[in-house]
Short mmCIF file of C-alpha atoms in Angstrom, two decimals:
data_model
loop_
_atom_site.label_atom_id
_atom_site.label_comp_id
_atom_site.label_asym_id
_atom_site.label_seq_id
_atom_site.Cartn_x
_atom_site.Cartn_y
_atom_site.Cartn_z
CA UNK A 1 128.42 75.06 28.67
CA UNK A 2 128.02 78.14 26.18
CA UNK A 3 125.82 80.95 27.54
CA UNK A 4 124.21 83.54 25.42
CA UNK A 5 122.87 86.57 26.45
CA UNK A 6 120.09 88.18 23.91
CA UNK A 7 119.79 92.09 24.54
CA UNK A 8 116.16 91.53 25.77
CA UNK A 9 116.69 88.87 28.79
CA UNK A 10 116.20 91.26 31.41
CA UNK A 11 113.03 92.62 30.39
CA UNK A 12 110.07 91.42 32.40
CA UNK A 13 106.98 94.32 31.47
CA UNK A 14 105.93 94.86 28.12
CA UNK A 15 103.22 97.08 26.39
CA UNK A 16 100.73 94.95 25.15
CA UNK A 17 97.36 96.16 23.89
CA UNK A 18 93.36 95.27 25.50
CA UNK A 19 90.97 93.48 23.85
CA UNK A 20 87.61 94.86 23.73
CA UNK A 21 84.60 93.76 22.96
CA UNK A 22 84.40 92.64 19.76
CA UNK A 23 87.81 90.67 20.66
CA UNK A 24 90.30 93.31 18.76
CA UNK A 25 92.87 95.19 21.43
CA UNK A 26 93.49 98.77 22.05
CA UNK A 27 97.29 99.60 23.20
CA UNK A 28 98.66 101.29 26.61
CA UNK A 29 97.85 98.12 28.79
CA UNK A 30 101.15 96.83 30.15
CA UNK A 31 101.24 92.95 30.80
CA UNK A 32 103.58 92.13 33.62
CA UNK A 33 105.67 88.98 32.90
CA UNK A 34 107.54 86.41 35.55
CA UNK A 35 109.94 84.03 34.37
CA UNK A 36 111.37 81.31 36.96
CA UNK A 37 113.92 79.04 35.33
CA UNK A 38 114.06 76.02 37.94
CA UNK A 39 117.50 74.51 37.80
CA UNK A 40 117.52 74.60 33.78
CA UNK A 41 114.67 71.78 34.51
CA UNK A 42 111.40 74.14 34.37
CA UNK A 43 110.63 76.91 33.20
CA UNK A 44 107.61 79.00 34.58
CA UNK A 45 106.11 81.88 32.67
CA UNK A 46 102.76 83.64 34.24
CA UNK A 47 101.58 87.06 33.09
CA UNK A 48 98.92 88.84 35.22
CA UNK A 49 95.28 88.89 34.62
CA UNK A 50 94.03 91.97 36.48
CA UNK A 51 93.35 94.10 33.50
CA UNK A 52 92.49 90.86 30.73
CA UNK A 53 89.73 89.43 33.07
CA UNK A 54 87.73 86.95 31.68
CA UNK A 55 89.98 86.24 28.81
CA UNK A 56 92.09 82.94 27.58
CA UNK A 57 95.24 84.21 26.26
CA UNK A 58 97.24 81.32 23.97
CA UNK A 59 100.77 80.59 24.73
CA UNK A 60 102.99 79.11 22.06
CA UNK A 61 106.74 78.79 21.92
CA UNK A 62 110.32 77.14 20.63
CA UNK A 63 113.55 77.05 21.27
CA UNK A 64 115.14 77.57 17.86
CA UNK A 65 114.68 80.35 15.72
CA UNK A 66 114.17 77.40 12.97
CA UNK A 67 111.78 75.69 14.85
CA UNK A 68 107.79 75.77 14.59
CA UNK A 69 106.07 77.45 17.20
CA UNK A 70 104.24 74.46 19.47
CA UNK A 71 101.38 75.12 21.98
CA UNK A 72 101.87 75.24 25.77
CA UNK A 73 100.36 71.69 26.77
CA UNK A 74 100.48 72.60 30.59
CA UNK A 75 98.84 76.11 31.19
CA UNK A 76 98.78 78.15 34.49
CA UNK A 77 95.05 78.45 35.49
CA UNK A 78 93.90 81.69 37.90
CA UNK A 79 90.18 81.71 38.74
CA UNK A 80 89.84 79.26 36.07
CA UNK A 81 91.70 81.62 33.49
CA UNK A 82 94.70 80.86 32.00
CA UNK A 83 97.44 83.12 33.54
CA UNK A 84 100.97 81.23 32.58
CA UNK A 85 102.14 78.09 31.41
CA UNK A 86 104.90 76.01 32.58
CA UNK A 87 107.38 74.50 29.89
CA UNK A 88 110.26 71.81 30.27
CA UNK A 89 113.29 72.83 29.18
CA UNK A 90 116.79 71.07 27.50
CA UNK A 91 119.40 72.78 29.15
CA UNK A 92 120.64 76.89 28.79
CA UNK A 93 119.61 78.77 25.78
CA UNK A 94 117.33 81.07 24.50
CA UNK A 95 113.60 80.94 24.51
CA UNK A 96 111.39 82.26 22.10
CA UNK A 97 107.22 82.75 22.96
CA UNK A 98 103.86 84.39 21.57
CA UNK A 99 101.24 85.39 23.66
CA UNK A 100 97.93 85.95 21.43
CA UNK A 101 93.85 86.91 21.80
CA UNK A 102 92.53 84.22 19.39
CA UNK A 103 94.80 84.73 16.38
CA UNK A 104 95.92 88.30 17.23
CA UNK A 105 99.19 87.96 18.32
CA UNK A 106 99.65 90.71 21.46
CA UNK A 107 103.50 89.95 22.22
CA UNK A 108 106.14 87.97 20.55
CA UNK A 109 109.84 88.11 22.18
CA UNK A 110 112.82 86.22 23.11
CA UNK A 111 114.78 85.68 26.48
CA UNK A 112 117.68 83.88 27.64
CA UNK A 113 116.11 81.54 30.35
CA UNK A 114 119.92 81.47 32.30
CA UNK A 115 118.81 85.15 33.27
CA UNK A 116 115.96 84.04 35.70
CA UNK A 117 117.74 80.74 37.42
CA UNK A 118 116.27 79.51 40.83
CA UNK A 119 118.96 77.24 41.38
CA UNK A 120 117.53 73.78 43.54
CA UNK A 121 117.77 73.58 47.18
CA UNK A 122 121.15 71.60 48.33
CA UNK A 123 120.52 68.29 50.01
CA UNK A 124 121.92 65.39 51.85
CA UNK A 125 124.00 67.98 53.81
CA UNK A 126 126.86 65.61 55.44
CA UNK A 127 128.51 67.49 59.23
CA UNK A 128 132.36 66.82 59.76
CA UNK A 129 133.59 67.81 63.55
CA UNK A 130 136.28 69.21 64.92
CA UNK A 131 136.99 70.71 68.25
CA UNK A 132 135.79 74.31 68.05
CA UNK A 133 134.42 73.64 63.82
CA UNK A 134 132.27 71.91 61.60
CA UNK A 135 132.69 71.25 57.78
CA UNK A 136 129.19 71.50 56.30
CA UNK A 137 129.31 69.14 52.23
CA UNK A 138 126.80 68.18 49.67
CA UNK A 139 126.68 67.81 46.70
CA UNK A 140 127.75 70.42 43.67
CA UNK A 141 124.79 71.56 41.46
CA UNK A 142 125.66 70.57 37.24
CA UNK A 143 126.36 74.43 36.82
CA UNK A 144 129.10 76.95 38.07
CA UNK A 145 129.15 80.33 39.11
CA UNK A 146 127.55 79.36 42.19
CA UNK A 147 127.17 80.65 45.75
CA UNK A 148 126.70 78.16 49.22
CA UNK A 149 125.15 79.39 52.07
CA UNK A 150 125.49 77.80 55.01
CA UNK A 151 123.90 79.39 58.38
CA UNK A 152 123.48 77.89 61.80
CA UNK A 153 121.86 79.44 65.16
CA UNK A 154 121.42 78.00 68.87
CA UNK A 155 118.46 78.37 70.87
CA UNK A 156 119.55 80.98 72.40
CA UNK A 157 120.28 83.20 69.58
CA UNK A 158 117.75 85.28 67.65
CA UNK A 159 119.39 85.34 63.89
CA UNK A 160 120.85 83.08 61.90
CA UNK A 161 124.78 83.71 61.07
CA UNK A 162 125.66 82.69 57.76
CA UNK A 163 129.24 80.99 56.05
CA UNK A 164 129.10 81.55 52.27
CA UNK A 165 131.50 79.25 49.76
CA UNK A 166 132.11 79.07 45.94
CA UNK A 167 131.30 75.01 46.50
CA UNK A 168 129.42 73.03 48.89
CA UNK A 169 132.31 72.16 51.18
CA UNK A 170 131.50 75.27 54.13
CA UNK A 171 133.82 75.47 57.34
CA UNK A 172 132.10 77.23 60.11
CA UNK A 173 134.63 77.88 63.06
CA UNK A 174 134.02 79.06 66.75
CA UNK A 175 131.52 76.85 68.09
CA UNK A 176 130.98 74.93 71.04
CA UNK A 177 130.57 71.24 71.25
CA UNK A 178 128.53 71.02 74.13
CA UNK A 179 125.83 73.49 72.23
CA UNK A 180 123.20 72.05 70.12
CA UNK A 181 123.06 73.30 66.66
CA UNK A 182 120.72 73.78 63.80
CA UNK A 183 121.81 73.93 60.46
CA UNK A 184 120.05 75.27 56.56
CA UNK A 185 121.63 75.69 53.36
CA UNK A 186 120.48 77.31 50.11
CA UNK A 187 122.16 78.12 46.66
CA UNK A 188 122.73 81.82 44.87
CA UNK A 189 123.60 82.26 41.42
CA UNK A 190 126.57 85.20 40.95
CA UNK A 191 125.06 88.52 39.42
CA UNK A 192 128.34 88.97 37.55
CA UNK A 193 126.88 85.56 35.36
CA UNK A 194 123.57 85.53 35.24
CA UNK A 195 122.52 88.75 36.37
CA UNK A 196 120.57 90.52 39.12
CA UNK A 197 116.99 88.90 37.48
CA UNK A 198 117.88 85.35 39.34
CA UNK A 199 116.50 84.16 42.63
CA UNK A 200 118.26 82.04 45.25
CA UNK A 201 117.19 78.83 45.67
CA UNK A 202 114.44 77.52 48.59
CA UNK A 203 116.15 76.76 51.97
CA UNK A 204 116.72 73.21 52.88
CA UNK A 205 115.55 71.32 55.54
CA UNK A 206 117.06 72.71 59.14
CA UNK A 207 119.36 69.70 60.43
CA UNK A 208 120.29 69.75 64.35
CA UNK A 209 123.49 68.81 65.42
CA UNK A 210 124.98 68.15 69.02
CA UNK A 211 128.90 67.09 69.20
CA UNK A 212 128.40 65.14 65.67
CA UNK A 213 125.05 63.30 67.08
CA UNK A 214 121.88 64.13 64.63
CA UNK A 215 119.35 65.46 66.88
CA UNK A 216 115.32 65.87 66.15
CA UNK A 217 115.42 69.11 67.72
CA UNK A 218 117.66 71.39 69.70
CA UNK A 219 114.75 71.88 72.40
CA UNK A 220 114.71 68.39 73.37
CA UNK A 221 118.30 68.94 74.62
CA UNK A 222 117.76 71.97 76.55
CA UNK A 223 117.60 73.01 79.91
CA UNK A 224 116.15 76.21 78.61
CA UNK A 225 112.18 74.80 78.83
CA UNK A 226 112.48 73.33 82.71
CA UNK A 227 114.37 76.62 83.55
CA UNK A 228 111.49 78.60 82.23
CA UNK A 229 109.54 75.85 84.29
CA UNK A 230 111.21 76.37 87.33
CA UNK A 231 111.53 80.23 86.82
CA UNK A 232 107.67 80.69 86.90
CA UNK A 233 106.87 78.37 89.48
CA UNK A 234 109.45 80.46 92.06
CA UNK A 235 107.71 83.20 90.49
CA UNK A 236 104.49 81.95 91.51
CA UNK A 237 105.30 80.75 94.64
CA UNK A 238 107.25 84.06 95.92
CA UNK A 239 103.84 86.36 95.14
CA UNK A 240 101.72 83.59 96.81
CA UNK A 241 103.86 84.22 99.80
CA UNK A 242 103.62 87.70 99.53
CA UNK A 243 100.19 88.26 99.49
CA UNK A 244 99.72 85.52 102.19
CA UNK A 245 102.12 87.66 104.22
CA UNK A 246 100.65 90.63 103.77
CA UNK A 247 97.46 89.19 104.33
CA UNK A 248 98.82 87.89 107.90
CA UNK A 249 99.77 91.34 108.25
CA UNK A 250 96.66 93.01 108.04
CA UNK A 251 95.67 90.08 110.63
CA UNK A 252 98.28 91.52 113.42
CA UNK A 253 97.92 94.85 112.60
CA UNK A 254 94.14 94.65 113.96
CA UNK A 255 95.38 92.75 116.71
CA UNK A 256 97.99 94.74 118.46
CA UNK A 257 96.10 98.03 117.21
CA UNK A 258 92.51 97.71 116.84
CA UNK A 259 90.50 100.17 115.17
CA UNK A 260 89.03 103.33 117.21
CA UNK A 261 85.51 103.51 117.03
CA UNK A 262 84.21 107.16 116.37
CA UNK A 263 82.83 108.84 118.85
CA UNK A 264 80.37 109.98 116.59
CA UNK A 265 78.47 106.68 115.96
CA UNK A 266 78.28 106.12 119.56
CA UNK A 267 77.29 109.41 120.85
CA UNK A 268 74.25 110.76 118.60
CA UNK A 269 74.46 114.34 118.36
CA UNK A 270 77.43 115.41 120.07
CA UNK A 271 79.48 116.83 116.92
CA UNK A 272 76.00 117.66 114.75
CA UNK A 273 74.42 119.93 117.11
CA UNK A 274 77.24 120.65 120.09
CA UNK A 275 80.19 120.41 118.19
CA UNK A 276 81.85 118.33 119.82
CA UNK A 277 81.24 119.67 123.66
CA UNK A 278 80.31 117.02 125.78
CA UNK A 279 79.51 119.10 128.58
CA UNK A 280 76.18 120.74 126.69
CA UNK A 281 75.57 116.87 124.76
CA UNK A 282 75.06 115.24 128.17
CA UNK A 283 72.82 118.30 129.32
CA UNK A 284 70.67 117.44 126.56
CA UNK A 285 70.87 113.63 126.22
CA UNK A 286 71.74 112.21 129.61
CA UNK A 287 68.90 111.31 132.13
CA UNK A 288 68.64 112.96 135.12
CA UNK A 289 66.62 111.99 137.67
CA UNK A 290 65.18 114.21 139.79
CA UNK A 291 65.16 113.73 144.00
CA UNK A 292 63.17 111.22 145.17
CA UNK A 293 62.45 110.25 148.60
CA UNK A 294 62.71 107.10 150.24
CA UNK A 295 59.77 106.15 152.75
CA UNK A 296 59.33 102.43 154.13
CA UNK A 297 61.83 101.02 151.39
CA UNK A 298 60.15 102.97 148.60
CA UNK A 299 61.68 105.20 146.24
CA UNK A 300 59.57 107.72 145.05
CA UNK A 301 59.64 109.40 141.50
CA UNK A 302 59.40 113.24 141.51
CA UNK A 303 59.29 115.35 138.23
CA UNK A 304 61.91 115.38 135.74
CA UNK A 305 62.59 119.18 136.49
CA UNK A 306 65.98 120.96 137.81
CA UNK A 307 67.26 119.05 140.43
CA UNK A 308 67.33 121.54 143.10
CA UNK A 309 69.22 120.09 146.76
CA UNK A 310 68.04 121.83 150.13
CA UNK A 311 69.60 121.02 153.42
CA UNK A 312 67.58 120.74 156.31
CA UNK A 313 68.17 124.36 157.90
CA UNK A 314 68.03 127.51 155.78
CA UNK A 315 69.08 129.54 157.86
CA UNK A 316 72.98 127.81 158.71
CA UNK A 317 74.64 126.95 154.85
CA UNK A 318 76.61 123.66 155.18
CA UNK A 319 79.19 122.22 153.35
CA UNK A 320 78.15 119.96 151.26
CA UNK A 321 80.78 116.55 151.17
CA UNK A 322 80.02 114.13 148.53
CA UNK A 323 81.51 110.97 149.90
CA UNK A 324 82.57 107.90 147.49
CA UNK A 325 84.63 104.96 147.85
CA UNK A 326 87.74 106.80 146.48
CA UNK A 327 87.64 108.88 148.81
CA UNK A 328 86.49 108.09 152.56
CA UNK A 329 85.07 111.06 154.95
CA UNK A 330 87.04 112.27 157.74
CA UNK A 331 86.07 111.67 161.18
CA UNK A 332 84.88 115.36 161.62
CA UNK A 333 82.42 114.85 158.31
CA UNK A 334 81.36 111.48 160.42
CA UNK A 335 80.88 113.21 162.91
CA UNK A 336 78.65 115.88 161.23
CA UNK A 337 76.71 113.15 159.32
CA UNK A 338 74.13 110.62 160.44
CA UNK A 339 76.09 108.38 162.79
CA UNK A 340 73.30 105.92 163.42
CA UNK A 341 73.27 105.19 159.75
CA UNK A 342 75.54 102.25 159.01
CA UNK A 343 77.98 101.88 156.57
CA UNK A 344 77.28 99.93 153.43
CA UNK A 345 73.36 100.85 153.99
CA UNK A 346 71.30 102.88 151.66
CA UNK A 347 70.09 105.90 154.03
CA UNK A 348 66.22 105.78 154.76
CA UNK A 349 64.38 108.86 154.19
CA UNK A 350 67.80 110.63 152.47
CA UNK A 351 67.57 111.69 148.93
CA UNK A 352 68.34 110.14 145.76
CA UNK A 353 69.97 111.34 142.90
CA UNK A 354 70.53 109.53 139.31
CA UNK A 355 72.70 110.87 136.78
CA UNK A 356 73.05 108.59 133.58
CA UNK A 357 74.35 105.54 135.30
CA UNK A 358 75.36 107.02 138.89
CA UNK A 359 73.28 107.29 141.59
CA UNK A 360 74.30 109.63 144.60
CA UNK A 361 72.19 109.50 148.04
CA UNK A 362 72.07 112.99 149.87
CA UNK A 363 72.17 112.99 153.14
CA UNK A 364 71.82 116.51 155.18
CA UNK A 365 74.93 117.56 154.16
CA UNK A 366 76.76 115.74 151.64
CA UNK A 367 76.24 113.13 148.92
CA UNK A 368 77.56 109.70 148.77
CA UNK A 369 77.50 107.52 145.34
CA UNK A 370 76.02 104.22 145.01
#
């Protein structure tokens, strides 16, 4: 195959002029161009219609420089505009197109279609298996001055690594039966041919492969999914038992060491207005009963003044003893006190004495608590 390069192939934006209103143009507009040659099958031509709204622009072309000019029969619509056409094609070789307002023509030029090849996407990819490599065939475009592209991946790996060939017959080395693989392959057309205008063909369909056995997917195969499984149910279950520990914890912790109640909830006043003395608090809060006498099993309530104790006799001070059940009076102090008054009895006619919740009985000469 003979390929001819015309010294305006690469050329893809061209001045063109704008239509106005009355339907004649005015020039500085540029009109951007994209040609896609599909496998010498199809060729694609679309111009853009930002700055030509609202207008039908005719397409006509040929493919000999002694040919007519013949209208595009399959146009590119855009918001029900026309913004390309698409054109079937015999082959390499030059094409030759007018785009026109009406009858005005606005661009007339020439371009070899070879220069914009989308080559098609390889198929029927066939997998040949060695120990620690795979051979990767299909079949050759109609064309040369091709590149293959092979790449594969595992699950576990993030990019694709690609094997590139001058045919279709790709040998990947260094892998590892036991891993599932997944396979795509596309076709580039060499710059140092056709140019740097081209465009590599679409990707194929990924193929997975596990030690020569066609697989639906590489995930199916894994242990990767039930170890993510597993992973987040330990996960689960480890903070589950950590909080139910620590929850446990907190349990125990008022157990073996309740909580101290403050003082200051229990006794009213004693850090507001005595700062803290309890000596002056209970002066003020406790209360004391004053002395009251006991006549013919009666007590007697006195006023709530200064309790103020008097022994019998004036005139000869005593010591005053109180006795309690810690500690027990000496014979001498039984002696001195009442010894007709049995123990265990509550004194008749002897004084009595509350403070808070104690109460002391007075006898002449010393006090004994209740």
């Amino acid at each position: 195959m003979r390929r001819v390069f015309l010294p305006w192939a690469a050329a893809t934006v061209f001045l063109l002029g704008h239509a106005n209103a009355s339907g004649k143009t005015k020039p500085g507009n540029a009109l951007e161009l994209q040609v896609i040659n599909f496998n010498f099958e199809t060729v694609q031509i679309t111009w853009n219609t930002d700055a030509y709204a609202g207008i039908n622009f005719t397409f006509i072309y040929k493919f000999k420089t002694k040919e007519e000019y013949r209208p595009c029969s399959r146009y590119v619509l855009q918001q029900g505009y026309r913004a390309g056409c698409l054109l079937d094609v015999r082959g390499d070789g030059p094409l030759y197109f007018s785009i026109r307002n009406g009858t005005e023509p606005l661009l007339t030029k020439g371009l070899e279609i070879s220069a914009y090849l989308k080559p098609r996407s390889p198929g029927d990819l066939n997998f040949q298996w060695q120990e620690e490599a795979v051979t990767v065939t299909c079949s050759n475009l109609g064309y040369n001055d091709l590149q293959y592209e092979i790449q594969h991946k595992t699950i576990f790996d993030s990019e694709w690594q690609s094997t590139e060939a001058e045919t279709c017959n790709v040998t990947i080395n260094g892998l590892d039966a036991e891993k599932c693989y997944s396979f795509r392959a596309r076709v580039k057309a060499l710059e140092f041919a056709y140019g740097s205008e081209t465009y590599p063909s679409d990707w194929s369909e990924v193929t997975h492969q596990q030690r020569g056995v066609l697989r639906d997917s590489c995930w199916e195969n894994s242990f990767f999914p039930k170890f993510i499984l597993i992973a987040g149910m330990v996960s689960f279950l480890t903070v589950f038992l950590l909080l139910l520990s620590l929850w446990k914890l907190h349990r125990i912790k008022k157990v073996l060491m309740p909580s101290v109640p403050d003082p200051k909830f229990s006794f009213l006043g004693l850090f507001e207005s005595h700062q803290g003395n309890f000596q002056e608090w209970i002066k003020d809060t406790q209360n004391v009963a004053p002395l009251n006498k006991m006549e013919d099993g009666e007590l007697e309530c006195a006023p709530e003044d200064a309790v103020v104790v008097q022994p019998a006799e004036a005139e000869t001070p005593k010591t005053v003893v109180m006795a309690s059940p810690l500690y027990p009076q000496t014979g001498e102090e039984e002696a001195a006190g009442d010894s007709g008054q049995l123990p265990g009895q509550q004194p008749q006619g002897r004084g009595v004495i509350s403070l808070g919740d104690f109460t002391f009985v007075m006898s002449d000469n010393s006090y004994m608590m209740l």
